Amino acid sequence: MILALESVFDQCSVAFVDLAGNVIAEQTLTGNRLQTQQILPMIHALMTASSIDWSQLTAIAFNRGPGAFSGIRINTAVAQAIAFAHDVPCLPISSLQAIAQAAFERHQSPHVLALTDARMNQVYAGEYAVSDGIMQLVAGATEHLLDYDSVIDKDLALVGNGATLVNAQLGQSIFADIRPSAVIIAKLGLTLYQQHQSVPAELALPVYLRNNAWKTLAEQQKA
């Protein structure tokens, strides 16, 4: 069983998926910032309702960022704590890959630039294309920061809540309403697990892309 966690996209989402890819249990609460109070009770409630025992846990998939600092911190801390407690590995999943995967499954977009608002007049960006049903970074691409109003002149779809903050080409597809749930995180995590790319809890680290992710809101507004 893989436990998947997602709290980066202004939501609290938890899912259990078996190693065949079947969703056993899931719950997503959106539109609030109460993840610290919600995530552990949600995990326990799903386990109770679905008769899941900790002994069935194989790995933990979690959104490792980039994205909202507090959401990434919650995901990482909970994943590490459970992994240490139950001696299971972690499966760190990129938030940008999750956006790209959700866009592929919802809008059949096989080639996208995943964009999420990084504040401070920038977006996090990553170019993804589908391979065997899974969105992967295109060859030579990296996750990086782009300035607001950057011109995107490639023939691909713009997806994620940062898609409207850059300049698209005329007629370019834009899907800004993408909010991947823990089920998407679980699916990508299962792929990593099958490829033997899990990591121990101590190496399950967040990715911020920005060294000053710790800035206060007041400091961010001055930037």
PDB file of C-alpha atoms in Angstrom:
ATOM      1  CA  MET A   1       0.000   0.000   0.000  1.00  0.00           C
ATOM      2  CA  ILE A   2       1.233   3.499  -0.842  1.00  0.00           C
ATOM      3  CA  LEU A   3       0.132   6.439   1.289  1.00  0.00           C
ATOM      4  CA  ALA A   4       0.092   9.700  -0.678  1.00  0.00           C
ATOM      5  CA  LEU A   5       0.042  13.213   0.785  1.00  0.00           C
ATOM      6  CA  GLU A   6      -0.682  16.563  -0.880  1.00  0.00           C
ATOM      7  CA  SER A   7      -0.951  19.876   0.980  1.00  0.00           C
ATOM      8  CA  VAL A   8       0.826  22.297  -1.364  1.00  0.00           C
ATOM      9  CA  PHE A   9      -2.118  23.381  -3.548  1.00  0.00           C
ATOM     10  CA  ASP A  10      -4.219  25.112  -0.847  1.00  0.00           C
ATOM     11  CA  GLN A  11      -5.811  21.821   0.129  1.00  0.00           C
ATOM     12  CA  CYS A  12      -5.317  18.773   2.293  1.00  0.00           C
ATOM     13  CA  SER A  13      -5.448  15.567   0.282  1.00  0.00           C
ATOM     14  CA  VAL A  14      -4.691  11.989   1.370  1.00  0.00           C
ATOM     15  CA  ALA A  15      -4.930   8.742  -0.581  1.00  0.00           C
ATOM     16  CA  PHE A  16      -4.108   5.058  -0.192  1.00  0.00           C
ATOM     17  CA  VAL A  17      -3.315   3.169  -3.407  1.00  0.00           C
ATOM     18  CA  ASP A  18      -2.340  -0.482  -3.669  1.00  0.00           C
ATOM     19  CA  LEU A  19       0.655  -1.674  -5.680  1.00  0.00           C
ATOM     20  CA  ALA A  20      -1.602  -2.520  -8.626  1.00  0.00           C
ATOM     21  CA  GLY A  21      -2.651   1.132  -8.845  1.00  0.00           C
ATOM     22  CA  ASN A  22      -6.129   0.734  -7.367  1.00  0.00           C
ATOM     23  CA  VAL A  23      -7.339   3.618  -5.213  1.00  0.00           C
ATOM     24  CA  ILE A  24      -8.359   2.085  -1.872  1.00  0.00           C
ATOM     25  CA  ALA A  25      -9.288   5.289  -0.058  1.00  0.00           C
ATOM     26  CA  GLU A  26      -9.001   9.027  -0.622  1.00  0.00           C
ATOM     27  CA  GLN A  27     -10.171  12.344   0.776  1.00  0.00           C
ATOM     28  CA  THR A  28      -9.502  15.933  -0.255  1.00  0.00           C
ATOM     29  CA  LEU A  29     -10.476  19.066   1.631  1.00  0.00           C
ATOM     30  CA  THR A  30     -10.000  22.267  -0.376  1.00  0.00           C
ATOM     31  CA  GLY A  31     -10.074  25.998   0.146  1.00  0.00           C
ATOM     32  CA  ASN A  32      -8.445  26.293   3.553  1.00  0.00           C
ATOM     33  CA  ARG A  33      -5.094  26.385   5.295  1.00  0.00           C
ATOM     34  CA  LEU A  34      -5.760  23.985   8.160  1.00  0.00           C
ATOM     35  CA  GLN A  35      -3.543  21.188   6.879  1.00  0.00           C
ATOM     36  CA  THR A  36      -1.555  20.888  10.091  1.00  0.00           C
ATOM     37  CA  GLN A  37      -4.747  20.096  12.017  1.00  0.00           C
ATOM     38  CA  GLN A  38      -6.336  17.976   9.297  1.00  0.00           C
ATOM     39  CA  ILE A  39      -3.751  15.704   7.755  1.00  0.00           C
ATOM     40  CA  LEU A  40      -3.126  13.175  10.558  1.00  0.00           C
ATOM     41  CA  PRO A  41      -6.828  12.785  11.486  1.00  0.00           C
ATOM     42  CA  MET A  42      -7.602  12.287   7.764  1.00  0.00           C
ATOM     43  CA  ILE A  43      -4.986   9.537   7.501  1.00  0.00           C
ATOM     44  CA  HIS A  44      -6.316   7.725  10.556  1.00  0.00           C
ATOM     45  CA  ALA A  45      -9.963   8.120   9.464  1.00  0.00           C
ATOM     46  CA  LEU A  46      -9.245   6.633   6.027  1.00  0.00           C
ATOM     47  CA  MET A  47      -7.314   3.759   7.564  1.00  0.00           C
ATOM     48  CA  THR A  48     -10.153   2.991   9.962  1.00  0.00           C
ATOM     49  CA  ALA A  49     -12.873   3.240   7.317  1.00  0.00           C
ATOM     50  CA  SER A  50     -10.965   1.009   4.890  1.00  0.00           C
ATOM     51  CA  SER A  51      -9.501  -1.404   7.467  1.00  0.00           C
ATOM     52  CA  ILE A  52      -5.939  -0.471   6.524  1.00  0.00           C
ATOM     53  CA  ASP A  53      -3.212  -1.387   8.979  1.00  0.00           C
ATOM     54  CA  TRP A  54       0.217   0.222   9.277  1.00  0.00           C
ATOM     55  CA  SER A  55       1.769  -3.170   8.518  1.00  0.00           C
ATOM     56  CA  GLN A  56       0.388  -2.876   4.966  1.00  0.00           C
ATOM     57  CA  LEU A  57       2.290   0.348   4.293  1.00  0.00           C
ATOM     58  CA  THR A  58       4.956  -0.046   1.603  1.00  0.00           C
ATOM     59  CA  ALA A  59       5.997   3.553   0.914  1.00  0.00           C
ATOM     60  CA  ILE A  60       4.912   7.166   1.297  1.00  0.00           C
ATOM     61  CA  ALA A  61       4.530   9.463  -1.715  1.00  0.00           C
ATOM     62  CA  PHE A  62       4.440  13.178  -1.024  1.00  0.00           C
ATOM     63  CA  ASN A  63       4.503  16.485  -2.872  1.00  0.00           C
ATOM     64  CA  ARG A  64       8.044  17.753  -2.273  1.00  0.00           C
ATOM     65  CA  GLY A  65       7.499  21.088  -4.055  1.00  0.00           C
ATOM     66  CA  PRO A  66       8.219  23.588  -5.389  1.00  0.00           C
ATOM     67  CA  GLY A  67       5.291  25.622  -4.137  1.00  0.00           C
ATOM     68  CA  ALA A  68       3.805  27.032  -0.956  1.00  0.00           C
ATOM     69  CA  PHE A  69       6.483  26.895   1.753  1.00  0.00           C
ATOM     70  CA  SER A  70       4.165  25.857   4.581  1.00  0.00           C
ATOM     71  CA  GLY A  71       2.437  23.190   2.482  1.00  0.00           C
ATOM     72  CA  ILE A  72       5.745  21.647   1.431  1.00  0.00           C
ATOM     73  CA  ARG A  73       6.962  21.665   5.027  1.00  0.00           C
ATOM     74  CA  ILE A  74       3.806  19.889   6.235  1.00  0.00           C
ATOM     75  CA  ASN A  75       4.016  17.236   3.496  1.00  0.00           C
ATOM     76  CA  THR A  76       7.689  16.571   4.132  1.00  0.00           C
ATOM     77  CA  ALA A  77       7.478  16.490   7.928  1.00  0.00           C
ATOM     78  CA  VAL A  78       4.513  14.090   7.988  1.00  0.00           C
ATOM     79  CA  ALA A  79       6.028  11.822   5.327  1.00  0.00           C
ATOM     80  CA  GLN A  80       9.360  11.657   7.164  1.00  0.00           C
ATOM     81  CA  ALA A  81       7.747  11.038  10.551  1.00  0.00           C
ATOM     82  CA  ILE A  82       5.587   8.167   9.313  1.00  0.00           C
ATOM     83  CA  ALA A  83       8.451   6.700   7.285  1.00  0.00           C
ATOM     84  CA  PHE A  84      10.764   6.715  10.319  1.00  0.00           C
ATOM     85  CA  ALA A  85       8.055   5.290  12.596  1.00  0.00           C
ATOM     86  CA  HIS A  86       7.179   2.407  10.280  1.00  0.00           C
ATOM     87  CA  ASP A  87      10.525   1.850   8.535  1.00  0.00           C
ATOM     88  CA  VAL A  88       9.287   2.467   4.993  1.00  0.00           C
ATOM     89  CA  PRO A  89      10.839   4.540   2.189  1.00  0.00           C
ATOM     90  CA  CYS A  90       9.582   7.793   0.708  1.00  0.00           C
ATOM     91  CA  LEU A  91       8.669   8.777  -2.842  1.00  0.00           C
ATOM     92  CA  PRO A  92       9.215  12.543  -3.348  1.00  0.00           C
ATOM     93  CA  ILE A  93       7.036  13.895  -6.175  1.00  0.00           C
ATOM     94  CA  SER A  94       7.465  17.212  -7.954  1.00  0.00           C
ATOM     95  CA  SER A  95       4.482  19.555  -7.697  1.00  0.00           C
ATOM     96  CA  LEU A  96       5.133  20.582 -11.311  1.00  0.00           C
ATOM     97  CA  GLN A  97       5.089  16.975 -12.496  1.00  0.00           C
ATOM     98  CA  ALA A  98       1.817  16.497 -10.584  1.00  0.00           C
ATOM     99  CA  ILE A  99       0.306  19.515 -12.366  1.00  0.00           C
ATOM    100  CA  ALA A 100       1.474  18.160 -15.712  1.00  0.00           C
ATOM    101  CA  GLN A 101       0.055  14.688 -14.968  1.00  0.00           C
ATOM    102  CA  ALA A 102      -3.297  16.129 -13.896  1.00  0.00           C
ATOM    103  CA  ALA A 103      -3.450  18.221 -17.076  1.00  0.00           C
ATOM    104  CA  PHE A 104      -2.703  15.166 -19.203  1.00  0.00           C
ATOM    105  CA  GLU A 105      -5.408  13.102 -17.526  1.00  0.00           C
ATOM    106  CA  ARG A 106      -8.026  15.869 -17.475  1.00  0.00           C
ATOM    107  CA  HIS A 107      -7.354  17.641 -20.776  1.00  0.00           C
ATOM    108  CA  GLN A 108      -5.319  15.074 -22.768  1.00  0.00           C
ATOM    109  CA  SER A 109      -2.445  17.551 -23.061  1.00  0.00           C
ATOM    110  CA  PRO A 110       0.664  15.481 -23.908  1.00  0.00           C
ATOM    111  CA  HIS A 111       3.172  18.373 -23.875  1.00  0.00           C
ATOM    112  CA  VAL A 112       2.890  21.155 -21.304  1.00  0.00           C
ATOM    113  CA  LEU A 113       4.684  23.859 -19.431  1.00  0.00           C
ATOM    114  CA  ALA A 114       3.605  23.422 -15.819  1.00  0.00           C
ATOM    115  CA  LEU A 115       3.512  26.774 -14.034  1.00  0.00           C
ATOM    116  CA  THR A 116       2.658  27.652 -10.464  1.00  0.00           C
ATOM    117  CA  ASP A 117       2.738  31.057  -8.831  1.00  0.00           C
ATOM    118  CA  ALA A 118       5.952  31.526  -6.831  1.00  0.00           C
ATOM    119  CA  ARG A 119       5.001  35.048  -5.693  1.00  0.00           C
ATOM    120  CA  MET A 120       7.658  37.777  -5.721  1.00  0.00           C
ATOM    121  CA  ASN A 121       6.833  38.349  -9.435  1.00  0.00           C
ATOM    122  CA  GLN A 122       7.923  34.862 -10.485  1.00  0.00           C
ATOM    123  CA  VAL A 123       6.485  31.457 -11.335  1.00  0.00           C
ATOM    124  CA  TYR A 124       7.913  27.966 -10.909  1.00  0.00           C
ATOM    125  CA  ALA A 125       8.131  26.259 -14.301  1.00  0.00           C
ATOM    126  CA  GLY A 126       8.844  22.842 -15.772  1.00  0.00           C
ATOM    127  CA  GLU A 127       8.359  21.449 -19.290  1.00  0.00           C
ATOM    128  CA  TYR A 128       6.825  17.963 -19.412  1.00  0.00           C
ATOM    129  CA  ALA A 129       5.828  15.481 -22.097  1.00  0.00           C
ATOM    130  CA  VAL A 130       4.041  12.166 -21.808  1.00  0.00           C
ATOM    131  CA  SER A 131       5.879   8.841 -21.926  1.00  0.00           C
ATOM    132  CA  ASP A 132       3.960   5.600 -21.352  1.00  0.00           C
ATOM    133  CA  GLY A 133       1.134   7.522 -19.725  1.00  0.00           C
ATOM    134  CA  ILE A 134       3.351   9.425 -17.283  1.00  0.00           C
ATOM    135  CA  MET A 135       4.410  13.050 -17.723  1.00  0.00           C
ATOM    136  CA  GLN A 136       8.200  13.405 -17.523  1.00  0.00           C
ATOM    137  CA  LEU A 137      10.579  16.353 -17.763  1.00  0.00           C
ATOM    138  CA  VAL A 138      11.619  16.714 -21.388  1.00  0.00           C
ATOM    139  CA  ALA A 139      15.257  15.978 -22.192  1.00  0.00           C
ATOM    140  CA  GLY A 140      17.514  18.783 -21.007  1.00  0.00           C
ATOM    141  CA  ALA A 141      14.742  20.565 -19.072  1.00  0.00           C
ATOM    142  CA  THR A 142      14.920  21.531 -15.405  1.00  0.00           C
ATOM    143  CA  GLU A 143      12.504  22.974 -12.903  1.00  0.00           C
ATOM    144  CA  HIS A 144      13.233  26.678 -12.695  1.00  0.00           C
ATOM    145  CA  LEU A 145      11.921  30.164 -11.942  1.00  0.00           C
ATOM    146  CA  LEU A 146      10.469  32.456 -14.601  1.00  0.00           C
ATOM    147  CA  ASP A 147       9.540  36.114 -14.257  1.00  0.00           C
ATOM    148  CA  TYR A 148       5.926  37.190 -14.580  1.00  0.00           C
ATOM    149  CA  ASP A 149       5.119  38.202 -18.177  1.00  0.00           C
ATOM    150  CA  SER A 150       7.821  35.981 -19.672  1.00  0.00           C
ATOM    151  CA  VAL A 151       7.052  35.189 -23.327  1.00  0.00           C
ATOM    152  CA  ILE A 152       6.296  31.494 -23.921  1.00  0.00           C
ATOM    153  CA  ASP A 153       6.815  30.833 -27.618  1.00  0.00           C
ATOM    154  CA  LYS A 154       6.815  27.023 -27.601  1.00  0.00           C
ATOM    155  CA  ASP A 155       4.019  24.909 -29.054  1.00  0.00           C
ATOM    156  CA  LEU A 156       2.665  23.454 -25.836  1.00  0.00           C
ATOM    157  CA  ALA A 157      -0.136  23.970 -23.328  1.00  0.00           C
ATOM    158  CA  LEU A 158       0.301  26.201 -20.286  1.00  0.00           C
ATOM    159  CA  VAL A 159      -1.069  24.543 -17.153  1.00  0.00           C
ATOM    160  CA  GLY A 160      -1.313  25.421 -13.474  1.00  0.00           C
ATOM    161  CA  ASN A 161      -2.192  28.554 -11.546  1.00  0.00           C
ATOM    162  CA  GLY A 162       0.817  30.392 -12.973  1.00  0.00           C
ATOM    163  CA  ALA A 163      -0.353  29.923 -16.567  1.00  0.00           C
ATOM    164  CA  THR A 164      -2.104  33.300 -16.718  1.00  0.00           C
ATOM    165  CA  LEU A 165       0.923  35.123 -15.283  1.00  0.00           C
ATOM    166  CA  VAL A 166       3.084  34.623 -18.385  1.00  0.00           C
ATOM    167  CA  ASN A 167       2.535  35.704 -21.991  1.00  0.00           C
ATOM    168  CA  ALA A 168       1.114  32.955 -24.181  1.00  0.00           C
ATOM    169  CA  GLN A 169       1.018  32.715 -27.958  1.00  0.00           C
ATOM    170  CA  LEU A 170      -2.213  33.439 -29.784  1.00  0.00           C
ATOM    171  CA  GLY A 171      -4.366  30.306 -29.616  1.00  0.00           C
ATOM    172  CA  GLN A 172      -2.163  28.562 -27.057  1.00  0.00           C
ATOM    173  CA  SER A 173      -4.111  26.256 -24.718  1.00  0.00           C
ATOM    174  CA  ILE A 174      -4.243  27.468 -21.117  1.00  0.00           C
ATOM    175  CA  PHE A 175      -5.548  25.339 -18.241  1.00  0.00           C
ATOM    176  CA  ALA A 176      -5.078  27.331 -15.055  1.00  0.00           C
ATOM    177  CA  ASP A 177      -7.545  25.412 -12.880  1.00  0.00           C
ATOM    178  CA  ILE A 178      -5.299  22.390 -12.255  1.00  0.00           C
ATOM    179  CA  ARG A 179      -5.075  21.268  -8.621  1.00  0.00           C
ATOM    180  CA  PRO A 180      -3.633  17.731  -8.383  1.00  0.00           C
ATOM    181  CA  SER A 181      -4.960  15.557  -5.576  1.00  0.00           C
ATOM    182  CA  ALA A 182      -3.122  12.915  -3.570  1.00  0.00           C
ATOM    183  CA  VAL A 183      -4.338  10.323  -6.088  1.00  0.00           C
ATOM    184  CA  ILE A 184      -2.107  11.937  -8.724  1.00  0.00           C
ATOM    185  CA  ILE A 185       0.775  11.993  -6.221  1.00  0.00           C
ATOM    186  CA  ALA A 186       0.137   8.286  -5.534  1.00  0.00           C
ATOM    187  CA  LYS A 187       0.154   7.407  -9.238  1.00  0.00           C
ATOM    188  CA  LEU A 188       3.476   9.161  -9.799  1.00  0.00           C
ATOM    189  CA  GLY A 189       4.821   7.652  -6.587  1.00  0.00           C
ATOM    190  CA  LEU A 190       3.903   4.155  -7.731  1.00  0.00           C
ATOM    191  CA  THR A 191       5.893   4.731 -10.916  1.00  0.00           C
ATOM    192  CA  LEU A 192       8.937   5.743  -8.854  1.00  0.00           C
ATOM    193  CA  TYR A 193       8.479   2.710  -6.616  1.00  0.00           C
ATOM    194  CA  GLN A 194       8.325   0.368  -9.604  1.00  0.00           C
ATOM    195  CA  GLN A 195      11.519   1.966 -10.918  1.00  0.00           C
ATOM    196  CA  HIS A 196      13.224   1.411  -7.529  1.00  0.00           C
ATOM    197  CA  GLN A 197      13.640   5.162  -6.996  1.00  0.00           C
ATOM    198  CA  SER A 198      12.406   5.422  -3.417  1.00  0.00           C
ATOM    199  CA  VAL A 199      14.588   7.175  -0.837  1.00  0.00           C
ATOM    200  CA  PRO A 200      15.003   6.727   2.932  1.00  0.00           C
ATOM    201  CA  ALA A 201      13.224   9.191   5.190  1.00  0.00           C
ATOM    202  CA  GLU A 202      16.351  11.242   5.883  1.00  0.00           C
ATOM    203  CA  LEU A 203      16.726  11.918   2.146  1.00  0.00           C
ATOM    204  CA  ALA A 204      13.065  12.819   1.600  1.00  0.00           C
ATOM    205  CA  LEU A 205      13.786  16.520   1.292  1.00  0.00           C
ATOM    206  CA  PRO A 206      11.685  19.490   0.163  1.00  0.00           C
ATOM    207  CA  VAL A 207      12.458  21.406  -3.024  1.00  0.00           C
ATOM    208  CA  TYR A 208      11.905  25.166  -2.931  1.00  0.00           C
ATOM    209  CA  LEU A 209      13.956  26.344  -5.976  1.00  0.00           C
ATOM    210  CA  ARG A 210      14.341  29.680  -4.227  1.00  0.00           C
ATOM    211  CA  ASN A 211      16.929  30.126  -1.489  1.00  0.00           C
ATOM    212  CA  ASN A 212      14.880  32.833   0.251  1.00  0.00           C
ATOM    213  CA  ALA A 213      11.653  30.804   0.467  1.00  0.00           C
ATOM    214  CA  TRP A 214      11.574  31.672   4.164  1.00  0.00           C
ATOM    215  CA  LYS A 215      10.801  35.371   3.589  1.00  0.00           C
ATOM    216  CA  THR A 216       7.837  36.799   5.431  1.00  0.00           C
ATOM    217  CA  LEU A 217       4.775  38.053   3.561  1.00  0.00           C
ATOM    218  CA  ALA A 218       5.819  41.646   4.286  1.00  0.00           C
ATOM    219  CA  GLU A 219       9.281  40.987   2.840  1.00  0.00           C
ATOM    220  CA  GLN A 220       7.777  39.274  -0.210  1.00  0.00           C
ATOM    221  CA  GLN A 221       5.520  42.256  -0.872  1.00  0.00           C
ATOM    222  CA  LYS A 222       8.541  44.559  -0.885  1.00  0.00           C
ATOM    223  CA  ALA A 223      10.356  42.422  -3.458  1.00  0.00           C
TER     224      ALA A 223
END
